[in-house]
mmCIF file of C-alpha atoms and ligand atoms in Angstrom:
data_model
loop_
_atom_site.group_PDB
_atom_site.id
_atom_site.type_symbol
_atom_site.label_atom_id
_atom_site.label_comp_id
_atom_site.label_asym_id
_atom_site.label_seq_id
_atom_site.Cartn_x
_atom_site.Cartn_y
_atom_site.Cartn_z
ATOM 1 C CA MET A 47 -13.185 -2.210 74.027
ATOM 2 C CA THR A 48 -14.174 1.580 73.232
ATOM 3 C CA VAL A 49 -15.315 2.003 69.764
ATOM 4 C CA PHE A 50 -14.687 5.761 68.991
ATOM 5 C CA GLU A 51 -17.172 7.595 66.114
ATOM 6 C CA GLY A 52 -18.282 10.852 64.977
ATOM 7 C CA ARG A 53 -21.758 11.604 65.373
ATOM 8 C CA PHE A 54 -23.987 13.189 62.840
ATOM 9 C CA THR A 55 -26.668 14.252 65.495
ATOM 10 C CA ASP A 56 -25.237 16.585 67.859
ATOM 11 C CA ALA A 57 -23.798 19.308 65.627
ATOM 12 C CA SER A 58 -24.824 21.891 67.679
ATOM 13 C CA GLY A 59 -21.551 22.525 69.586
ATOM 14 C CA LEU A 60 -19.442 22.257 66.923
ATOM 15 C CA ARG A 61 -17.304 25.618 65.339
ATOM 16 C CA ILE A 62 -16.400 25.075 61.984
ATOM 17 C CA ALA A 63 -13.999 27.652 59.540
ATOM 18 C CA VAL A 64 -14.407 27.111 55.743
ATOM 19 C CA VAL A 65 -11.686 28.293 53.170
ATOM 20 C CA VAL A 66 -12.794 28.614 49.731
ATOM 21 C CA ALA A 67 -10.959 29.253 46.565
ATOM 22 C CA ARG A 68 -12.051 31.799 44.300
ATOM 23 C CA PHE A 69 -10.325 30.315 41.059
ATOM 24 C CA ASN A 70 -12.931 28.619 39.348
ATOM 25 C CA ASP A 71 -15.634 29.771 41.672
ATOM 26 C CA LEU A 72 -18.389 28.490 39.111
ATOM 27 C CA VAL A 73 -17.324 25.174 40.775
ATOM 28 C CA THR A 74 -16.153 26.561 44.177
ATOM 29 C CA GLY A 75 -19.284 28.567 44.813
ATOM 30 C CA LYS A 76 -21.628 25.441 43.864
ATOM 31 C CA LEU A 77 -19.431 23.325 46.557
ATOM 32 C CA LEU A 78 -19.858 25.753 49.152
ATOM 33 C CA SER A 79 -23.468 25.990 48.595
ATOM 34 C CA GLY A 80 -23.809 22.096 49.118
ATOM 35 C CA CYS A 81 -21.919 22.244 52.080
ATOM 36 C CA LEU A 82 -23.290 24.758 53.529
ATOM 37 C CA ASP A 83 -26.846 23.207 52.796
ATOM 38 C CA CYS A 84 -25.237 20.170 54.594
ATOM 39 C CA LEU A 85 -24.719 21.839 57.595
ATOM 40 C CA SER A 86 -27.267 23.995 58.371
ATOM 41 C CA ARG A 87 -29.461 20.656 57.830
ATOM 42 C CA HIS A 88 -27.450 19.357 60.447
ATOM 43 C CA GLY A 89 -28.436 22.092 62.938
ATOM 44 C CA ILE A 90 -25.126 24.637 62.328
ATOM 45 C CA ASP A 91 -26.387 28.011 61.781
ATOM 46 C CA VAL A 92 -25.024 29.147 58.800
ATOM 47 C CA GLY A 93 -26.449 32.743 58.983
ATOM 48 C CA GLU A 94 -24.670 36.034 58.408
ATOM 49 C CA ASN A 95 -23.924 36.259 61.928
ATOM 50 C CA SER A 96 -23.492 32.731 63.210
ATOM 51 C CA ALA A 97 -21.013 32.285 65.844
ATOM 52 C CA GLN A 98 -20.469 28.501 64.767
ATOM 53 C CA LEU A 99 -19.192 29.367 61.128
ATOM 54 C CA ASP A 100 -16.667 31.504 59.567
ATOM 55 C CA LEU A 101 -15.485 31.799 56.112
ATOM 56 C CA ALA A 102 -12.481 32.629 54.211
ATOM 57 C CA TRP A 103 -12.117 33.238 50.599
ATOM 58 C CA VAL A 104 -8.445 32.814 49.138
ATOM 59 C CA PRO A 105 -7.661 33.583 45.460
ATOM 60 C CA GLY A 106 -6.794 30.047 44.548
ATOM 61 C CA SER A 107 -5.852 26.646 46.308
ATOM 62 C CA PHE A 108 -2.710 27.034 46.178
ATOM 63 C CA GLU A 109 -3.083 29.598 49.176
ATOM 64 C CA ILE A 110 -5.900 27.146 50.864
ATOM 65 C CA PRO A 111 -3.265 25.674 53.294
ATOM 66 C CA LEU A 112 -1.899 28.953 54.362
ATOM 67 C CA LEU A 113 -5.380 30.102 55.577
ATOM 68 C CA ALA A 114 -5.914 26.449 56.880
ATOM 69 C CA LYS A 115 -2.984 27.006 59.168
ATOM 70 C CA ARG A 116 -3.886 30.420 60.501
ATOM 71 C CA LEU A 117 -7.755 29.536 61.463
ATOM 72 C CA ALA A 118 -6.862 25.695 62.796
ATOM 73 C CA SER A 119 -3.591 26.863 64.846
ATOM 74 C CA SER A 120 -6.615 30.034 66.553
ATOM 75 C CA GLY A 121 -7.825 27.343 68.850
ATOM 76 C CA ARG A 122 -11.098 28.637 67.642
ATOM 77 C CA TYR A 123 -12.312 25.987 65.472
ATOM 78 C CA ASP A 124 -13.327 22.020 65.977
ATOM 79 C CA VAL A 125 -12.750 21.264 62.179
ATOM 80 C CA VAL A 126 -11.443 23.296 58.965
ATOM 81 C CA ILE A 127 -13.112 22.656 55.669
ATOM 82 C CA THR A 128 -11.096 23.335 52.670
ATOM 83 C CA LEU A 129 -13.088 23.914 48.964
ATOM 84 C CA GLY A 130 -11.266 24.561 45.836
ATOM 85 C CA ALA A 131 -10.875 23.215 42.405
ATOM 86 C CA VAL A 132 -7.855 22.629 40.373
ATOM 87 C CA ILE A 133 -8.524 21.737 36.562
ATOM 88 C CA ARG A 134 -6.275 20.347 34.522
ATOM 89 C CA GLY A 135 -7.226 21.909 31.134
ATOM 90 C CA ASP A 136 -6.984 25.063 32.951
ATOM 91 C CA THR A 137 -3.209 24.970 33.990
ATOM 92 C CA PRO A 138 0.332 24.055 32.810
ATOM 93 C CA HIS A 139 1.410 23.952 36.687
ATOM 94 C CA PHE A 140 -1.443 21.688 37.765
ATOM 95 C CA ASP A 141 0.265 19.230 39.160
ATOM 96 C CA VAL A 142 2.209 21.535 41.272
ATOM 97 C CA VAL A 143 -0.840 23.296 42.601
ATOM 98 C CA VAL A 144 -2.385 19.932 43.307
ATOM 99 C CA SER A 145 0.913 18.646 45.177
ATOM 100 C CA GLU A 146 1.158 21.763 47.114
ATOM 101 C CA VAL A 147 -2.362 21.990 48.158
ATOM 102 C CA SER A 148 -2.829 18.146 49.139
ATOM 103 C CA LYS A 149 0.667 18.114 51.307
ATOM 104 C CA GLY A 150 -0.305 21.383 52.340
ATOM 105 C CA VAL A 151 -3.512 20.480 54.035
ATOM 106 C CA ALA A 152 -2.394 17.168 55.702
ATOM 107 C CA ALA A 153 0.381 19.066 57.125
ATOM 108 C CA VAL A 154 -2.105 21.549 58.632
ATOM 109 C CA ALA A 155 -3.932 18.802 60.150
ATOM 110 C CA ARG A 156 -1.495 16.797 61.753
ATOM 111 C CA GLU A 157 0.658 19.964 62.718
ATOM 112 C CA SER A 158 -2.391 21.826 64.358
ATOM 113 C CA GLY A 159 -4.319 18.564 65.739
ATOM 114 C CA VAL A 160 -7.399 20.194 64.129
ATOM 115 C CA PRO A 161 -8.898 17.901 61.362
ATOM 116 C CA VAL A 162 -9.155 19.533 58.079
ATOM 117 C CA ILE A 163 -11.328 18.221 55.290
ATOM 118 C CA PHE A 164 -9.983 18.087 52.025
ATOM 119 C CA GLY A 165 -12.668 19.409 50.111
ATOM 120 C CA VAL A 166 -10.245 20.255 46.608
ATOM 121 C CA LEU A 167 -11.512 18.560 43.314
ATOM 122 C CA THR A 168 -8.950 17.448 41.048
ATOM 123 C CA THR A 169 -10.294 17.049 37.435
ATOM 124 C CA ASP A 170 -9.382 16.610 33.889
ATOM 125 C CA THR A 171 -11.856 19.195 32.739
ATOM 126 C CA LEU A 172 -14.271 21.640 33.822
ATOM 127 C CA GLN A 173 -17.148 19.420 33.169
ATOM 128 C CA GLN A 174 -16.014 16.971 35.527
ATOM 129 C CA ALA A 175 -15.782 19.338 38.131
ATOM 130 C CA LEU A 176 -19.298 20.708 37.752
ATOM 131 C CA GLU A 177 -20.558 17.238 37.539
ATOM 132 C CA ARG A 178 -19.003 16.607 41.236
ATOM 133 C CA ALA A 179 -20.074 19.800 42.392
ATOM 134 C CA GLY A 180 -23.630 19.691 41.409
ATOM 135 C CA ILE A 181 -24.647 18.621 37.833
ATOM 136 C CA LYS A 182 -24.654 15.019 39.133
ATOM 137 C CA SER A 183 -24.272 14.840 42.768
ATOM 138 C CA ASN A 184 -22.383 17.928 44.805
ATOM 139 C CA LEU A 185 -19.222 16.750 46.819
ATOM 140 C CA GLY A 186 -19.811 20.306 48.768
ATOM 141 C CA TRP A 187 -22.331 18.130 50.929
ATOM 142 C CA ASN A 188 -20.007 15.027 51.288
ATOM 143 C CA TYR A 189 -17.195 17.525 52.358
ATOM 144 C CA GLY A 190 -19.692 18.949 55.164
ATOM 145 C CA LEU A 191 -20.913 15.714 56.395
ATOM 146 C CA GLN A 192 -17.219 14.606 57.144
ATOM 147 C CA ALA A 193 -16.716 17.792 59.035
ATOM 148 C CA LEU A 194 -19.306 16.715 61.359
ATOM 149 C CA GLU A 195 -18.031 13.253 61.632
ATOM 150 C CA MET A 196 -14.319 14.411 62.217
ATOM 151 C CA GLY A 197 -15.600 17.403 64.745
ATOM 152 C CA SER A 198 -17.810 15.233 66.718
ATOM 153 C CA LEU A 199 -15.204 12.142 66.781
ATOM 154 C CA MET A 200 -12.316 14.605 67.806
ATOM 155 C CA ARG A 201 -14.157 15.601 70.497
ATOM 156 C CA SER A 202 -15.124 12.190 71.981
ATOM 157 C CA VAL A 203 -11.430 10.687 71.364
ATOM 158 C CA PRO A 204 -9.569 11.999 74.752
ATOM 159 C CA ALA A 205 -6.456 13.836 73.947
HETATM 160 N N1 INI B 2 -5.723 27.698 41.553
HETATM 161 C C1 INI B 2 -6.914 26.861 41.685
HETATM 162 O O1 INI B 2 -7.470 26.778 42.791
HETATM 163 N N2 INI B 2 -7.341 25.869 40.597
HETATM 164 C C2 INI B 2 -6.598 26.042 39.393
HETATM 165 O O2 INI B 2 -7.192 25.374 38.337
HETATM 166 C C3 INI B 2 -5.807 27.062 39.117
HETATM 167 N N3 INI B 2 -5.135 27.224 37.932
HETATM 168 O O3 INI B 2 -5.306 26.491 36.856
HETATM 169 O O4 INI B 2 -3.647 27.416 37.660
HETATM 170 C C4 INI B 2 -5.314 28.104 39.819
HETATM 171 N N4 INI B 2 -4.298 28.742 39.954
HETATM 172 C C5 INI B 2 -4.008 29.584 41.400
HETATM 173 C C6 INI B 2 -2.995 29.350 42.335
HETATM 174 O O5 INI B 2 -4.242 28.384 43.058
HETATM 175 C C7 INI B 2 -2.523 30.383 42.885
HETATM 176 O O6 INI B 2 -3.872 31.109 43.356
HETATM 177 C C8 INI B 2 -1.841 31.279 42.243
HETATM 178 O O7 INI B 2 -1.066 30.818 41.565
HETATM 179 C C9 INI B 2 -1.438 32.469 42.899
HETATM 180 O O8 INI B 2 -0.609 31.932 44.092
#
């Protein structure tokens, strides 16, 4: 029997792209900080001149799948992380944005064969979003960890 498992201890060779939405950047900026902190503490070079990590900003979560698709299909990355925040109180089309971004991200991963981490918060209020972006815990950190796990796991499983 072979057991495939992602590892967190040898992230040095992983190439990672992060797509971040500017909408609600009070929240998404915090998610990004938490995510980069996690990656950095696991040996990823997150510096400005990093050859391991690239960052793409999009206007809102609706645009995330398009950029994720371009990056995942480039063959340059082991894993793509998406970060966004859709808050029900802010938008009458909450359900549309959430549906598009969640289905879009899942489709990109399936079609490209590259893992895409779904780091889009969907909450009723700004307070709830902030609680998940640093006031209580920072889910950005978890998304970083999940990216390391999936990047490593995909490398270990024969295509
Ligand atoms: N984008 C978000 O990421 N979060 C939101 O809460 C949001 N609201 O409230 O509307 C939002 N809208 C913008 C959307 O993602 C697109 O950028 C825009 O519709 C242009 O295509």
